[in-house]
Amino acid sequence: MTGFKTVSAMVKAMDEELGITVPVALHLDHGTYEGCYKCIKAGFTSIMFDGSHYPIEENLEKTKELVAVAHGLGLSIEAEVGSIGGEEDGVVGMGECADPDECKAIADLGVDMLAAGIGNIHGKYPENWAGLSFETLDAIQQKTGIMPLVLHGGTGIPADMIKKAIDLGVSKINVNTECQLSFQEATRKYIEEGKDQQGKGFDPRKLLAPGADAIKATVKEKMELFGSIGKAND
Ligand code: 13P
């Protein structure tokens, strides 16, 4: 969408002009301290400050400051404790398990969502992945109470682990790589079948449509698995 003065005007227009009936947020994922301020200025409606690579005192200090700024402007804010493995936007983590006391300290700052490392990593899971640490998740949930927990690295986590994580307090699951792989597979098929060379199959609107539809199908599948259908207005 183009022609909007601010990002928040665009988000509002998405609701009104596209007839979207569920709340829509434009959320910054794994924001740096400076990146958070840039997105706040640009009109994002939700931010994530990923201070997990800082010493905990600095993560606490910066998160506290950003909570005050975000809430002052009506934005929601997610924070992170315990670096999540793999590589995401240049932030590299080794798949740590977060310290439940540190999670409580960050949760007590009044963040809206908390991402905590429980052995999850971004991207494809290696063959020898040990799985999610439910012991850690349980300990975090006991300390943070009703705080909605966020599970990053949703790609490739088996359905039974996903369901158990939801039972233990996970309220938001991030899935990216799997959507990208669906897009890749459908686009590759379109080109390998020579469809881009038939008629006006080279038109980007046609060329990119199978990939976009494949992402939609993956998102629908995930929404069914996560039990999030019909809950947006609860
Ligand atoms: P995946 O790419 O592994 O699904 O992780 C996405 C994510 O956690 C984005 O923050």
Short mmCIF file of C-alpha atoms and ligand atoms in Angstrom, two decimals:
data_model
loop_
_atom_site.label_atom_id
_atom_site.label_comp_id
_atom_site.label_asym_id
_atom_site.label_seq_id
_atom_site.Cartn_x
_atom_site.Cartn_y
_atom_site.Cartn_z
CA MET A 1 0.00 0.00 0.00
CA THR A 2 1.35 3.42 -0.82
CA GLY A 3 0.36 7.05 -0.42
CA PHE A 4 -0.03 7.14 3.36
CA LYS A 5 1.55 9.88 5.44
CA THR A 6 2.25 7.61 8.38
CA VAL A 7 2.45 3.89 9.03
CA SER A 8 -0.39 4.15 11.56
CA ALA A 9 -2.58 5.74 8.85
CA MET A 10 -1.76 2.72 6.69
CA VAL A 11 -2.69 0.27 9.46
CA LYS A 12 -5.98 2.14 10.01
CA ALA A 13 -6.69 2.04 6.27
CA MET A 14 -6.03 -1.70 6.22
CA ASP A 15 -8.86 -2.14 8.69
CA GLU A 16 -11.25 0.27 6.97
CA GLU A 17 -10.50 -0.05 3.25
CA LEU A 18 -9.67 -3.74 3.07
CA GLY A 19 -12.57 -4.67 5.31
CA ILE A 20 -10.31 -6.48 7.81
CA THR A 21 -12.41 -7.32 10.84
CA VAL A 22 -9.66 -8.39 13.24
CA PRO A 23 -7.21 -6.05 14.99
CA VAL A 24 -4.05 -5.57 12.91
CA ALA A 25 -0.68 -4.63 14.39
CA LEU A 26 2.42 -3.59 12.54
CA HIS A 27 5.04 -5.17 14.78
CA LEU A 28 8.82 -4.77 14.75
CA ASP A 29 10.48 -8.16 15.29
CA HIS A 30 13.84 -8.39 17.13
CA GLY A 31 14.37 -4.66 17.24
CA THR A 32 17.61 -3.12 18.36
CA TYR A 33 17.42 -0.23 20.84
CA GLU A 34 17.88 2.31 18.03
CA GLY A 35 15.62 0.33 15.67
CA CYS A 36 12.80 0.50 18.23
CA TYR A 37 12.99 4.28 18.33
CA LYS A 38 12.99 4.47 14.51
CA CYS A 39 9.90 2.28 14.29
CA ILE A 40 8.12 4.18 17.07
CA LYS A 41 8.79 7.36 15.11
CA ALA A 42 7.58 5.77 11.87
CA GLY A 43 4.24 4.87 13.50
CA PHE A 44 4.51 1.12 14.15
CA THR A 45 1.78 -0.09 16.49
CA SER A 46 3.87 -2.72 18.30
CA ILE A 47 7.58 -3.28 18.89
CA MET A 48 9.89 -5.99 20.12
CA PHE A 49 13.04 -4.90 21.87
CA ASP A 50 15.55 -7.73 21.73
CA GLY A 51 18.02 -6.87 24.46
CA SER A 52 18.91 -10.51 25.10
CA HIS A 53 22.54 -10.03 24.03
CA TYR A 54 23.09 -7.31 26.66
CA PRO A 55 24.01 -8.10 30.28
CA ILE A 56 20.71 -8.49 32.16
CA GLU A 57 21.06 -5.12 33.97
CA GLU A 58 21.36 -3.32 30.65
CA ASN A 59 18.53 -5.34 29.11
CA LEU A 60 16.37 -4.36 32.14
CA GLU A 61 17.32 -0.69 31.92
CA LYS A 62 16.71 -0.36 28.17
CA THR A 63 13.51 -2.44 28.25
CA LYS A 64 12.16 -0.30 31.14
CA GLU A 65 12.79 2.88 29.17
CA LEU A 66 11.16 1.49 26.01
CA VAL A 67 8.13 0.18 27.96
CA ALA A 68 7.48 3.73 29.20
CA VAL A 69 7.86 5.24 25.73
CA ALA A 70 5.81 2.54 23.96
CA HIS A 71 2.98 2.58 26.49
CA GLY A 72 2.96 6.37 26.55
CA LEU A 73 2.09 6.21 22.85
CA GLY A 74 -0.33 3.28 23.11
CA LEU A 75 2.01 0.71 21.52
CA SER A 76 2.48 -2.84 22.77
CA ILE A 77 5.99 -4.07 23.54
CA GLU A 78 7.62 -7.51 23.57
CA ALA A 79 10.96 -8.14 25.30
CA GLU A 80 13.43 -11.03 25.17
CA VAL A 81 15.46 -12.92 27.74
CA GLY A 82 17.88 -15.73 26.86
CA SER A 83 19.13 -15.52 23.32
CA ILE A 84 17.22 -17.56 20.74
CA GLY A 85 19.51 -19.62 18.54
CA GLY A 86 20.19 -19.35 14.83
CA GLU A 87 20.52 -16.11 12.97
CA GLU A 88 17.80 -13.51 12.63
CA ASP A 89 18.41 -10.10 11.08
CA GLY A 90 22.06 -10.15 12.09
CA VAL A 91 21.35 -11.01 15.73
CA VAL A 92 22.99 -14.39 16.36
CA GLY A 93 22.04 -16.52 19.36
CA MET A 94 23.13 -19.97 20.45
CA GLY A 95 19.79 -21.37 21.65
CA GLU A 96 20.08 -20.69 25.37
CA CYS A 97 17.54 -21.49 28.03
CA ALA A 98 16.47 -18.30 29.80
CA ASP A 99 16.89 -17.81 33.54
CA PRO A 100 13.35 -17.79 35.05
CA ASP A 101 14.32 -15.11 37.61
CA GLU A 102 15.57 -12.83 34.84
CA CYS A 103 12.30 -13.50 32.97
CA LYS A 104 10.36 -12.41 36.05
CA ALA A 105 12.44 -9.25 36.37
CA ILE A 106 11.70 -8.30 32.73
CA ALA A 107 8.03 -9.31 33.03
CA ASP A 108 7.70 -7.10 36.12
CA LEU A 109 8.62 -4.07 33.99
CA GLY A 110 5.16 -4.33 32.47
CA VAL A 111 6.00 -5.65 29.00
CA ASP A 112 3.01 -7.00 27.08
CA MET A 113 4.71 -10.19 25.83
CA LEU A 114 7.89 -12.00 26.76
CA ALA A 115 10.07 -14.07 24.44
CA ALA A 116 12.19 -16.48 26.42
CA GLY A 117 14.75 -18.91 25.08
CA ILE A 118 13.77 -22.52 25.81
CA GLY A 119 16.10 -24.27 23.39
CA ASN A 120 14.29 -22.91 20.32
CA ILE A 121 16.25 -21.61 17.34
CA HIS A 122 15.45 -19.66 14.20
CA GLY A 123 15.50 -21.43 10.86
CA LYS A 124 15.52 -25.18 10.26
CA TYR A 125 16.22 -27.38 13.31
CA PRO A 126 19.32 -29.58 13.05
CA GLU A 127 18.89 -33.38 13.11
CA ASN A 128 20.39 -33.56 16.61
CA TRP A 129 18.18 -30.82 18.12
CA ALA A 130 17.35 -31.67 21.74
CA GLY A 131 13.80 -30.25 21.52
CA LEU A 132 12.14 -27.57 23.63
CA SER A 133 12.98 -27.44 27.33
CA PHE A 134 9.54 -27.74 28.94
CA GLU A 135 11.19 -27.73 32.35
CA THR A 136 12.47 -24.21 31.62
CA LEU A 137 9.15 -23.11 30.13
CA ASP A 138 7.27 -24.40 33.17
CA ALA A 139 9.66 -22.62 35.57
CA ILE A 140 9.30 -19.36 33.60
CA GLN A 141 5.53 -19.63 33.55
CA GLN A 142 5.43 -20.25 37.34
CA LYS A 143 7.44 -17.07 37.91
CA THR A 144 5.76 -14.82 35.34
CA GLY A 145 2.14 -15.90 35.93
CA ILE A 146 -0.26 -14.55 33.32
CA MET A 147 2.44 -12.95 31.15
CA PRO A 148 1.85 -14.04 27.51
CA LEU A 149 4.99 -15.93 26.46
CA VAL A 150 6.33 -15.88 22.91
CA LEU A 151 7.86 -18.85 21.13
CA HIS A 152 10.25 -17.79 18.38
CA GLY A 153 11.67 -20.20 15.79
CA GLY A 154 8.26 -21.79 15.14
CA THR A 155 9.45 -23.43 11.91
CA GLY A 156 9.72 -27.19 12.19
CA ILE A 157 8.68 -27.59 15.83
CA PRO A 158 6.61 -30.80 15.96
CA ALA A 159 2.87 -30.36 16.59
CA ASP A 160 2.91 -32.16 19.95
CA MET A 161 5.62 -29.82 21.28
CA ILE A 162 3.67 -26.80 20.00
CA LYS A 163 0.53 -27.93 21.82
CA LYS A 164 2.42 -28.59 25.06
CA ALA A 165 4.09 -25.16 24.83
CA ILE A 166 0.67 -23.52 24.41
CA ASP A 167 -0.60 -25.42 27.48
CA LEU A 168 2.36 -24.03 29.43
CA GLY A 169 1.62 -20.38 28.65
CA VAL A 170 2.82 -19.69 25.09
CA SER A 171 0.43 -17.19 23.49
CA LYS A 172 2.31 -16.09 20.37
CA ILE A 173 4.34 -18.25 18.01
CA ASN A 174 6.58 -16.74 15.34
CA VAL A 175 6.88 -18.64 12.07
CA ASN A 176 8.95 -17.22 9.24
CA THR A 177 11.24 -19.74 7.52
CA GLU A 178 8.36 -22.14 6.85
CA CYS A 179 6.44 -19.38 5.04
CA GLN A 180 9.52 -18.54 3.00
CA LEU A 181 10.03 -22.20 2.08
CA SER A 182 6.37 -22.50 0.97
CA PHE A 183 6.85 -19.42 -1.20
CA GLN A 184 10.05 -20.84 -2.68
CA GLU A 185 8.51 -24.21 -3.51
CA ALA A 186 5.44 -22.77 -5.25
CA THR A 187 7.45 -20.19 -7.20
CA ARG A 188 9.98 -22.81 -8.28
CA LYS A 189 7.14 -25.06 -9.50
CA TYR A 190 5.59 -22.20 -11.52
CA ILE A 191 8.87 -21.47 -13.26
CA GLU A 192 9.91 -25.10 -13.72
CA GLU A 193 6.56 -25.77 -15.39
CA GLY A 194 7.42 -22.93 -17.80
CA LYS A 195 4.34 -20.92 -16.81
CA ASP A 196 6.32 -17.67 -16.78
CA GLN A 197 6.88 -18.22 -20.50
CA GLN A 198 3.25 -18.81 -21.38
CA GLY A 199 1.05 -15.82 -22.33
CA LYS A 200 1.55 -13.05 -19.81
CA GLY A 201 2.84 -15.43 -17.16
CA PHE A 202 5.85 -13.16 -16.72
CA ASP A 203 3.63 -10.46 -15.13
CA PRO A 204 4.87 -10.17 -11.51
CA ARG A 205 1.26 -10.32 -10.33
CA LYS A 206 0.97 -13.78 -11.95
CA LEU A 207 4.53 -14.90 -11.25
CA LEU A 208 4.34 -14.12 -7.54
CA ALA A 209 0.74 -15.24 -6.98
CA PRO A 210 1.41 -18.98 -6.38
CA GLY A 211 4.06 -18.11 -3.78
CA ALA A 212 1.76 -15.66 -2.01
CA ASP A 213 -1.06 -18.24 -2.01
CA ALA A 214 1.35 -20.85 -0.61
CA ILE A 215 2.24 -18.51 2.28
CA LYS A 216 -1.47 -17.99 2.96
CA ALA A 217 -2.04 -21.77 3.05
CA THR A 218 0.86 -22.23 5.48
CA VAL A 219 -0.45 -19.45 7.73
CA LYS A 220 -3.94 -21.05 7.72
CA GLU A 221 -2.44 -24.43 8.62
CA LYS A 222 -0.52 -22.86 11.52
CA MET A 223 -3.58 -20.98 12.75
CA GLU A 224 -5.47 -24.28 12.84
CA LEU A 225 -2.65 -26.01 14.73
CA PHE A 226 -2.19 -23.14 17.19
CA GLY A 227 -5.94 -22.87 17.88
CA SER A 228 -5.96 -19.17 17.07
CA ILE A 229 -8.89 -19.16 14.63
CA GLY A 230 -11.82 -17.05 15.81
CA LYS A 231 -9.97 -15.70 18.86
CA ALA A 232 -8.86 -12.26 17.60
CA ASN A 233 -11.75 -10.37 19.13
CA ASP A 234 -11.94 -12.33 22.42
P1 13P B 1 11.57 -19.23 12.06
O1 13P B 1 12.10 -18.53 10.85
O2 13P B 1 12.48 -20.29 12.55
O3 13P B 1 10.18 -19.74 11.87
O4 13P B 1 11.52 -18.17 13.24
C1 13P B 1 10.76 -17.00 13.07
C2 13P B 1 10.93 -16.09 14.23
O5 13P B 1 11.07 -16.49 15.36
C3 13P B 1 10.88 -14.66 13.94
O6 13P B 1 11.11 -13.90 15.06
#
